[in-house]
CSV table of C-alpha atoms in Angstrom, one decimal:
chain,number,residue,atom,x,y,z
A,43,MET,CA,-62.9,-80.9,80.3
A,44,TRP,CA,-59.3,-79.9,80.5
A,45,GLY,CA,-60.0,-77.0,78.2
A,46,ARG,CA,-62.8,-75.7,80.4
A,47,GLU,CA,-60.5,-76.0,83.5
A,48,ILE,CA,-57.8,-73.9,81.7
A,49,ILE,CA,-60.4,-71.3,80.7
A,50,GLY,CA,-61.8,-71.2,84.2
A,51,PHE,CA,-58.3,-70.7,85.6
A,52,ALA,CA,-57.6,-67.9,83.2
A,53,GLU,CA,-60.9,-66.2,84.1
A,54,ARG,CA,-60.1,-66.4,87.9
A,55,GLN,CA,-56.8,-64.8,87.2
A,56,VAL,CA,-58.4,-62.0,85.3
A,57,LEU,CA,-60.8,-61.3,88.1
A,58,TYR,CA,-57.9,-61.4,90.6
A,59,SER,CA,-55.9,-59.0,88.5
A,60,LEU,CA,-58.9,-56.7,88.2
A,61,ARG,CA,-59.1,-56.5,92.0
A,62,LEU,CA,-55.4,-55.8,92.2
A,63,VAL,CA,-55.5,-53.1,89.6
A,64,PHE,CA,-58.7,-51.3,90.4
A,65,GLY,CA,-59.2,-52.1,94.1
A,66,SER,CA,-57.1,-49.1,95.0
A,67,PRO,CA,-56.9,-45.6,93.5
A,68,ALA,CA,-55.5,-45.8,89.9
A,69,SER,CA,-52.1,-44.3,89.1
A,70,LEU,CA,-51.8,-43.8,85.4
A,71,TYR,CA,-48.1,-43.0,85.4
A,72,GLY,CA,-46.9,-45.7,87.8
A,73,GLY,CA,-45.0,-48.4,86.0
A,74,LEU,CA,-46.5,-51.1,88.2
A,75,SER,CA,-50.0,-50.1,87.3
A,76,LEU,CA,-49.3,-50.1,83.6
A,77,MET,CA,-47.6,-53.5,83.8
A,78,SER,CA,-50.6,-54.9,85.7
A,79,ILE,CA,-52.9,-53.7,82.9
A,80,GLY,CA,-50.6,-55.4,80.4
A,81,LEU,CA,-50.7,-58.6,82.4
A,82,LEU,CA,-54.5,-58.4,82.5
A,83,LEU,CA,-54.7,-58.1,78.8
A,84,LEU,CA,-52.3,-61.0,78.2
A,85,LEU,CA,-54.5,-63.2,80.4
A,86,VAL,CA,-57.6,-62.2,78.5
A,87,ALA,CA,-55.8,-62.8,75.2
A,88,ALA,CA,-54.8,-66.3,76.5
A,89,ARG,CA,-58.4,-67.1,77.2
A,90,SER,CA,-59.4,-66.1,73.7
A,91,ILE,CA,-56.6,-68.1,72.2
A,92,ILE,CA,-57.5,-71.2,74.2
A,93,VAL,CA,-61.2,-70.9,73.1
A,94,THR,CA,-60.1,-70.6,69.5
A,95,ILE,CA,-57.8,-73.6,69.6
A,96,LEU,CA,-60.5,-75.8,71.3
A,97,HIS,CA,-63.1,-74.8,68.7
A,98,THR,CA,-60.8,-75.3,65.8
A,99,LEU,CA,-59.5,-78.7,66.9
A,100,ALA,CA,-63.0,-80.1,67.7
A,101,PRO,CA,-64.0,-82.9,65.2
A,102,ARG,CA,-67.2,-81.1,64.2
A,103,HIS,CA,-65.1,-78.2,63.0
A,104,GLU,CA,-62.8,-80.2,60.7
A,105,ASN,CA,-64.2,-78.5,57.6
A,106,SER,CA,-63.8,-75.1,59.2
A,107,LEU,CA,-60.2,-75.8,59.9
A,108,ILE,CA,-59.6,-76.8,56.2
A,109,ASN,CA,-61.3,-73.6,55.1
A,110,VAL,CA,-59.3,-71.5,57.5
A,111,LEU,CA,-56.0,-73.0,56.3
A,112,PHE,CA,-57.0,-72.6,52.6
A,113,GLU,CA,-58.0,-68.9,53.2
A,114,ARG,CA,-54.7,-68.2,55.0
A,115,ARG,CA,-52.7,-69.8,52.2
A,116,LEU,CA,-54.5,-67.6,49.7
A,117,LEU,CA,-54.0,-64.4,51.8
A,118,GLN,CA,-50.3,-65.2,52.1
A,119,SER,CA,-50.0,-65.3,48.3
A,120,GLY,CA,-51.8,-62.0,47.9
A,121,PRO,CA,-50.3,-58.7,46.6
A,122,ARG,CA,-47.8,-56.8,48.7
A,123,LEU,CA,-49.6,-53.6,49.8
A,124,VAL,CA,-48.3,-50.6,51.7
A,125,ALA,CA,-51.0,-48.3,53.2
A,126,ILE,CA,-49.8,-44.9,54.4
A,127,GLY,CA,-51.7,-42.5,56.5
A,128,GLY,CA,-53.1,-42.0,60.0
A,129,GLY,CA,-56.3,-41.2,61.9
A,130,THR,CA,-59.4,-43.3,61.6
A,131,GLY,CA,-59.3,-43.4,57.8
A,132,LEU,CA,-56.4,-45.7,57.5
A,133,SER,CA,-57.9,-48.2,59.9
A,134,VAL,CA,-61.1,-48.3,57.9
A,135,LEU,CA,-59.1,-49.1,54.8
A,136,LEU,CA,-57.2,-51.9,56.5
A,137,ARG,CA,-60.3,-53.6,57.7
A,138,GLY,CA,-61.3,-54.2,54.1
A,139,LEU,CA,-57.9,-55.0,52.6
A,140,LYS,CA,-57.1,-57.8,55.1
A,141,HIS,CA,-59.7,-60.0,53.4
A,142,TYR,CA,-57.6,-60.0,50.2
A,143,THR,CA,-54.0,-60.3,51.4
A,144,SER,CA,-52.0,-60.7,54.5
A,145,ASN,CA,-49.0,-59.0,52.9
A,146,ILE,CA,-50.0,-55.6,54.2
A,147,THR,CA,-47.7,-53.0,55.8
A,148,ALA,CA,-49.5,-50.1,57.4
A,149,VAL,CA,-47.2,-47.0,57.8
A,150,VAL,CA,-48.6,-44.7,60.4
A,151,THR,CA,-47.9,-41.0,61.2
A,152,VAL,CA,-46.6,-40.2,64.7
A,153,THR,CA,-47.5,-36.6,65.0
A,154,ASP,CA,-50.7,-37.0,67.1
A,155,ASP,CA,-50.7,-34.7,70.1
A,156,GLY,CA,-54.3,-34.8,71.2
A,157,GLY,CA,-56.5,-36.9,73.6
A,158,SER,CA,-55.1,-39.9,75.3
A,159,SER,CA,-52.2,-40.2,72.8
A,160,GLY,CA,-51.1,-36.7,73.5
A,161,ARG,CA,-51.2,-37.1,77.2
A,162,LEU,CA,-49.2,-40.3,77.1
A,163,ARG,CA,-46.7,-38.7,74.7
A,164,SER,CA,-46.3,-35.7,76.9
A,165,ASP,CA,-46.1,-37.5,80.3
A,166,LEU,CA,-44.3,-40.7,79.4
A,167,GLY,CA,-42.1,-39.4,76.6
A,168,MET,CA,-43.4,-42.1,74.2
A,169,LEU,CA,-44.7,-42.0,70.6
A,170,PRO,CA,-48.5,-41.5,70.3
A,171,PRO,CA,-50.1,-44.9,70.3
A,172,GLY,CA,-53.7,-44.1,69.3
A,173,ASP,CA,-53.5,-44.3,65.5
A,174,ILE,CA,-51.3,-47.4,65.7
A,175,ARG,CA,-53.6,-49.1,68.1
A,176,ASN,CA,-56.5,-48.6,65.7
A,177,CYS,CA,-54.5,-50.0,62.8
A,178,VAL,CA,-53.4,-53.1,64.7
A,179,LEU,CA,-57.0,-53.8,65.7
A,180,ALA,CA,-58.2,-53.3,62.1
A,181,LEU,CA,-55.7,-56.0,60.9
A,182,ALA,CA,-56.3,-58.3,63.9
A,183,ASP,CA,-58.1,-61.6,63.8
A,184,THR,CA,-59.8,-61.4,67.2
A,185,GLU,CA,-63.1,-61.7,68.9
A,186,PRO,CA,-65.4,-58.6,69.1
A,187,LEU,CA,-65.4,-58.6,72.9
A,188,LEU,CA,-61.6,-58.5,72.9
A,189,GLU,CA,-61.6,-55.6,70.5
A,190,LYS,CA,-64.1,-53.8,72.6
A,191,LEU,CA,-61.7,-54.2,75.6
A,192,PHE,CA,-58.8,-52.7,73.7
A,193,GLN,CA,-61.0,-49.8,72.5
A,194,TYR,CA,-62.5,-49.2,75.9
A,195,ARG,CA,-62.1,-45.7,77.1
A,196,PHE,CA,-62.2,-44.9,80.8
A,197,ALA,CA,-64.8,-42.3,81.8
A,198,VAL,CA,-63.8,-41.3,85.4
A,199,GLY,CA,-60.8,-41.0,87.7
A,200,GLU,CA,-57.2,-40.4,86.8
A,201,LEU,CA,-57.6,-42.7,83.8
A,202,GLU,CA,-60.4,-40.6,82.3
A,203,GLY,CA,-60.1,-40.3,78.6
A,204,HIS,CA,-57.5,-43.0,78.2
A,205,SER,CA,-58.0,-46.0,76.0
A,206,PHE,CA,-57.2,-49.4,77.5
A,207,GLY,CA,-55.3,-50.3,74.3
A,208,ASN,CA,-53.2,-47.1,74.6
A,209,LEU,CA,-52.3,-48.0,78.2
A,210,LEU,CA,-51.4,-51.6,77.1
A,211,ILE,CA,-49.0,-50.2,74.4
A,212,ALA,CA,-47.5,-47.9,77.0
A,213,ALA,CA,-47.0,-50.8,79.4
A,214,MET,CA,-45.4,-52.9,76.7
A,215,THR,CA,-43.1,-50.0,75.7
A,216,SER,CA,-42.0,-49.7,79.3
A,217,ILE,CA,-41.4,-53.5,79.6
A,218,THR,CA,-39.5,-53.9,76.3
A,219,GLY,CA,-37.9,-50.5,76.3
A,220,ASP,CA,-38.7,-50.1,72.6
A,221,PHE,CA,-41.9,-48.7,71.0
A,222,GLN,CA,-41.5,-50.6,67.8
A,223,LEU,CA,-40.9,-53.9,69.6
A,224,ALA,CA,-43.9,-53.2,71.8
A,225,ILE,CA,-46.1,-52.8,68.7
A,226,LYS,CA,-44.7,-56.0,67.2
A,227,GLU,CA,-45.5,-58.0,70.4
A,228,PHE,CA,-48.9,-56.3,70.6
A,229,SER,CA,-49.6,-57.5,67.0
A,230,LYS,CA,-48.5,-61.0,67.9
A,231,VAL,CA,-51.0,-61.3,70.7
A,232,LEU,CA,-53.8,-60.3,68.3
A,233,ALA,CA,-52.8,-62.5,65.3
A,234,VAL,CA,-52.5,-59.5,63.0
A,235,LYS,CA,-52.7,-60.0,59.2
A,236,GLY,CA,-49.7,-58.0,58.1
A,237,ARG,CA,-47.8,-55.5,60.2
A,238,VAL,CA,-48.1,-51.9,61.5
A,239,LEU,CA,-45.1,-49.6,61.5
A,240,PRO,CA,-44.6,-46.1,62.8
A,241,VAL,CA,-43.1,-44.1,59.9
A,242,THR,CA,-40.3,-43.0,62.3
A,243,THR,CA,-39.4,-43.7,65.9
A,244,THR,CA,-38.2,-40.2,66.5
A,245,SER,CA,-40.5,-37.9,68.4
A,246,VAL,CA,-41.6,-35.1,66.1
A,247,ARG,CA,-44.0,-32.1,66.1
A,248,LEU,CA,-46.0,-31.1,63.1
A,249,ALA,CA,-46.2,-27.4,62.1
A,250,ALA,CA,-48.1,-25.6,59.3
A,251,VAL,CA,-47.1,-22.4,57.6
A,252,LEU,CA,-50.2,-20.4,56.5
A,253,GLU,CA,-50.4,-18.2,53.4
A,254,ASP,CA,-50.2,-15.1,55.6
A,255,GLY,CA,-46.9,-16.4,57.1
A,256,THR,CA,-48.4,-17.5,60.4
A,257,LYS,CA,-47.0,-20.7,61.8
A,258,VAL,CA,-49.3,-23.1,63.6
A,259,PHE,CA,-47.7,-25.8,65.8
A,260,GLY,CA,-49.1,-29.2,66.7
A,261,GLU,CA,-51.3,-31.6,64.8
A,262,THR,CA,-54.4,-30.7,66.7
A,263,ASN,CA,-54.0,-27.0,66.1
A,264,VAL,CA,-53.2,-27.5,62.4
A,265,GLY,CA,-56.4,-29.5,62.0
A,266,LYS,CA,-58.3,-26.5,63.5
A,267,CYS,CA,-56.6,-23.7,61.7
A,268,LYS,CA,-58.8,-21.4,59.6
A,269,GLY,CA,-56.2,-20.0,57.1
A,270,ARG,CA,-55.1,-21.7,53.9
A,271,ILE,CA,-52.0,-23.9,54.4
A,272,ALA,CA,-49.0,-23.0,52.3
A,273,ASP,CA,-46.4,-25.4,53.7
A,274,MET,CA,-45.9,-28.2,56.2
A,275,VAL,CA,-42.8,-29.0,58.3
A,276,LEU,CA,-41.7,-31.3,61.0
A,277,GLU,CA,-39.7,-30.3,64.0
A,278,PRO,CA,-37.0,-31.5,64.0
A,279,GLU,CA,-36.9,-31.4,60.2
A,280,SER,CA,-34.3,-34.2,59.5
A,281,VAL,CA,-35.8,-37.3,60.9
A,282,ALA,CA,-35.3,-40.7,59.2
A,283,ALA,CA,-37.9,-43.2,58.3
A,284,LEU,CA,-37.7,-46.8,59.6
A,285,PRO,CA,-35.6,-48.9,57.2
A,286,GLU,CA,-38.5,-51.4,57.2
A,287,VAL,CA,-40.8,-48.7,55.9
A,288,LEU,CA,-38.5,-47.9,53.0
A,289,GLN,CA,-38.0,-51.5,52.2
A,290,ALA,CA,-41.8,-52.1,52.1
A,291,ILE,CA,-42.3,-49.3,49.7
A,292,ARG,CA,-39.5,-50.6,47.4
A,293,GLU,CA,-41.0,-54.1,47.4
A,294,ALA,CA,-44.7,-53.2,47.1
A,295,ASP,CA,-47.0,-54.1,44.3
A,296,ALA,CA,-49.3,-51.2,45.3
A,297,ILE,CA,-49.2,-48.3,47.6
A,298,ILE,CA,-52.3,-46.6,49.0
A,299,LEU,CA,-52.2,-43.0,50.4
A,300,GLY,CA,-55.2,-42.2,52.7
A,301,PRO,CA,-58.0,-41.9,53.3
A,302,GLY,CA,-57.5,-39.4,56.0
A,303,SER,CA,-56.8,-35.7,56.6
A,304,LEU,CA,-54.6,-34.4,53.9
A,305,TYR,CA,-52.3,-32.2,56.0
A,306,THR,CA,-52.4,-34.1,59.3
A,307,SER,CA,-52.6,-37.8,58.2
A,308,VAL,CA,-51.0,-38.2,54.8
A,309,VAL,CA,-48.5,-35.3,54.3
A,310,PRO,CA,-46.7,-35.8,57.7
A,311,ASN,CA,-45.5,-39.2,56.5
A,312,LEU,CA,-44.1,-37.6,53.3
A,313,LEU,CA,-42.1,-35.2,55.4
A,314,VAL,CA,-40.0,-38.0,57.0
A,315,LYS,CA,-36.6,-38.3,55.3
A,316,GLY,CA,-36.5,-41.1,52.8
A,317,VAL,CA,-40.3,-41.6,52.2
A,318,SER,CA,-40.8,-39.2,49.3
A,319,GLU,CA,-37.6,-40.5,47.6
A,320,ALA,CA,-38.8,-44.1,48.0
A,321,LEU,CA,-42.2,-43.1,46.5
A,322,GLN,CA,-40.4,-41.4,43.5
A,323,ASN,CA,-38.5,-44.6,42.7
A,324,THR,CA,-40.9,-47.4,43.4
A,325,LYS,CA,-42.4,-49.4,40.6
A,326,ALA,CA,-45.6,-50.0,42.5
A,327,THR,CA,-49.0,-48.7,41.5
A,328,ILE,CA,-49.8,-45.7,43.7
A,329,ILE,CA,-53.4,-45.0,44.7
A,330,TYR,CA,-54.7,-41.9,46.5
A,331,VAL,CA,-58.0,-42.3,48.4
A,332,SER,CA,-59.8,-39.0,48.7
A,333,ASN,CA,-61.8,-38.1,51.8
A,334,LEU,CA,-65.5,-38.0,51.3
A,335,MET,CA,-65.9,-34.5,52.6
A,336,THR,CA,-63.8,-31.4,52.9
A,337,GLN,CA,-62.5,-30.6,56.4
A,338,PRO,CA,-63.3,-27.1,57.7
A,339,GLY,CA,-60.2,-24.9,57.6
A,340,GLU,CA,-57.7,-27.6,56.6
A,341,THR,CA,-59.1,-28.5,53.2
A,342,THR,CA,-62.0,-26.1,52.7
A,343,GLY,CA,-62.6,-25.6,48.9
A,344,LEU,CA,-60.0,-28.2,47.8
A,345,SER,CA,-61.0,-30.7,45.1
A,346,ALA,CA,-59.6,-34.1,44.5
A,347,ALA,CA,-57.2,-32.6,42.0
A,348,ASP,CA,-56.0,-30.1,44.6
A,349,HIS,CA,-55.3,-33.0,47.0
A,350,VAL,CA,-53.3,-34.8,44.4
A,351,GLU,CA,-51.4,-31.7,43.5
A,352,THR,CA,-50.5,-31.1,47.1
A,353,VAL,CA,-49.3,-34.7,47.6
A,354,HIS,CA,-47.1,-34.4,44.4
A,355,ARG,CA,-45.7,-31.2,45.7
A,356,PHE,CA,-44.4,-32.8,48.9
A,357,ILE,CA,-43.2,-35.9,47.1
A,358,GLY,CA,-41.5,-33.9,44.4
A,359,LYS,CA,-42.8,-35.8,41.5
A,360,LYS,CA,-46.0,-36.9,39.8
A,361,VAL,CA,-46.4,-40.4,41.1
A,362,ILE,CA,-50.2,-41.0,41.7
A,363,ASP,CA,-51.7,-43.4,39.2
A,364,TYR,CA,-55.3,-43.5,40.5
A,365,VAL,CA,-57.6,-41.5,42.6
A,366,VAL,CA,-60.5,-43.1,44.4
A,367,LEU,CA,-63.5,-40.9,45.0
A,368,ASN,CA,-67.0,-41.6,46.1
A,369,SER,CA,-69.7,-40.9,43.5
A,370,ALA,CA,-72.8,-42.2,45.4
A,371,PRO,CA,-75.3,-39.5,46.3
A,372,ILE,CA,-75.3,-38.4,50.0
A,373,LYS,CA,-78.6,-38.3,51.9
A,374,GLU,CA,-79.9,-34.8,52.1
A,375,ASP,CA,-80.2,-34.8,55.8
A,376,LEU,CA,-76.6,-35.9,56.3
A,377,ALA,CA,-75.3,-33.4,53.7
A,378,ALA,CA,-77.2,-30.6,55.5
A,379,LYS,CA,-75.8,-31.7,58.8
A,380,TYR,CA,-72.2,-31.5,57.5
A,381,SER,CA,-72.7,-28.3,55.6
A,382,GLU,CA,-73.5,-26.6,58.9
A,383,THR,CA,-69.8,-26.9,59.8
A,384,ASP,CA,-68.7,-26.0,56.2
A,385,SER,CA,-67.9,-29.6,55.3
A,386,LEU,CA,-68.9,-30.3,51.7
A,387,PRO,CA,-68.4,-33.3,49.4
A,388,VAL,CA,-65.0,-33.3,47.8
A,389,THR,CA,-65.4,-32.4,44.1
A,390,THR,CA,-63.5,-34.1,41.2
A,391,ASP,CA,-61.9,-31.5,38.8
A,392,GLY,CA,-61.4,-34.4,36.3
A,393,ALA,CA,-59.6,-32.3,33.7
A,394,ARG,CA,-56.8,-31.3,36.1
A,395,LEU,CA,-56.5,-34.9,37.4
A,396,GLN,CA,-55.7,-36.0,33.9
A,397,LEU,CA,-53.0,-33.3,33.6
A,398,LEU,CA,-51.6,-34.6,36.9
A,399,GLY,CA,-51.4,-38.1,35.4
A,400,ALA,CA,-54.0,-39.6,37.7
A,401,ARG,CA,-57.0,-41.7,36.5
A,402,LEU,CA,-60.3,-41.4,38.5
A,403,LEU,CA,-61.9,-44.4,40.1
A,404,THR,CA,-65.4,-43.8,41.3
A,405,GLY,CA,-68.2,-45.8,42.8
A,406,ASP,CA,-70.4,-46.1,45.9
A,407,MET,CA,-67.9,-45.9,48.9
A,408,LEU,CA,-70.4,-45.0,51.6
A,409,ASP,CA,-71.1,-47.2,54.6
A,410,GLY,CA,-74.7,-46.1,54.9
A,411,GLY,CA,-74.5,-45.2,58.6
A,412,GLY,CA,-75.3,-42.0,60.5
A,413,LEU,CA,-71.9,-40.6,59.8
A,414,LEU,CA,-70.2,-40.1,56.4
A,415,ARG,CA,-67.5,-42.7,56.4
A,416,HIS,CA,-66.0,-45.1,53.8
A,417,ASP,CA,-67.3,-48.6,53.8
A,418,PRO,CA,-64.2,-50.8,54.3
A,419,HIS,CA,-65.4,-53.6,52.0
A,420,LYS,CA,-66.6,-51.4,49.2
A,421,LEU,CA,-63.4,-49.4,49.3
A,422,ALA,CA,-61.2,-52.4,49.4
A,423,ARG,CA,-63.0,-54.1,46.5
A,424,ARG,CA,-62.6,-51.0,44.3
A,425,ILE,CA,-58.9,-50.8,45.1
A,426,MET,CA,-58.2,-54.5,44.7
A,427,ARG,CA,-60.0,-54.5,41.3
A,428,VAL,CA,-57.5,-52.0,39.8
A,429,ILE,CA,-54.5,-53.7,41.5
A,430,ILE,CA,-55.5,-57.1,40.0
A,431,ASP,CA,-56.1,-55.6,36.6
A,432,ARG,CA,-52.7,-53.9,36.7
A,433,THR,CA,-51.1,-57.1,37.8
A,434,LEU,CA,-52.6,-59.1,34.9
A,435,ILE,CA,-51.6,-56.5,32.4
A,436,THR,CA,-48.0,-56.6,33.7
A,437,ALA,CA,-48.0,-60.3,33.6
A,438,ARG,CA,-49.2,-60.4,30.0
A,439,ARG,CA,-46.5,-57.9,28.9
A,440,LYS,CA,-43.8,-60.2,30.4
A,441,ARG,CA,-44.9,-63.1,28.3
């Protein structure tokens, strides 16, 4: 009974907070409004935690508790993985990897300047929270309803276009005074398996230099550019990576680059001072996950070998050991739909991959939905298979 009373109290507080926050015109950029949203979320999270504890401690769930403890023990002894990228691709990968290990460090680019993240970045002077929010939720051990709350996007009013999770991170950044600490606390609330780190805490802008010499500024514009990209830079150029990011790379058993946009999700991380050097010197297995399709303008006509060659150019050394590429046939109607926007399946160019020192890993990576996306579980299984094989080979050599 005491459990239900606590839950009821939490629900009443949530409703009361809702009236406080939304009973008057919303003010996105007022500190009190953001802090109220943060308080609302903490109350909802408290309810979720209470429900979880009650269900776990109930006698009829004794076997479930043992299974949970055993699973967590296995995950804690899993390989140390570093996943580097941004956008939605990285979060898809993390959803699959968290079932194999909790020793995951997600390193996320901070060059996003579009949508809700771009507005918060511009108006509040904070780092863009969107990609980081998606990665935190991907690694979280939470109820579907709570995840829907964090992903909820307002459709009207001053908050139109903003994600609730983005506003929460903005509130926590305001409260703590530190973006990295805000992400850490956000992750604690959601019982994240692993950790999510921005590659740098310095505000940077992405720029592309096209083959004709034109310079395109901003991640959103780079993604839309029509010309072939010759070079990428950050402004300011000399920004340092978080020490925790470099340490994670040094200590990793495996490092995964992508999936995600080559020039706007993967490469921006390599431009941050210290990252490429750490990748050159790590003993970890390095795996590149290729996108399923080319992206109009940004990667039109580029094969998997072209992707690898580009990554090597920015790192300064041939470091990629494996390339993961989908080999399952794409439904004709879907392929036709994407071809209308000049988006085609990424080809292999296997001979060049071998010259670049990378082995090809193929298989069915499709999620089977109405959009061409990686299936997180298929992708994670393929990656973990090679990591485990490499680990066993290394262990045998040490005997």
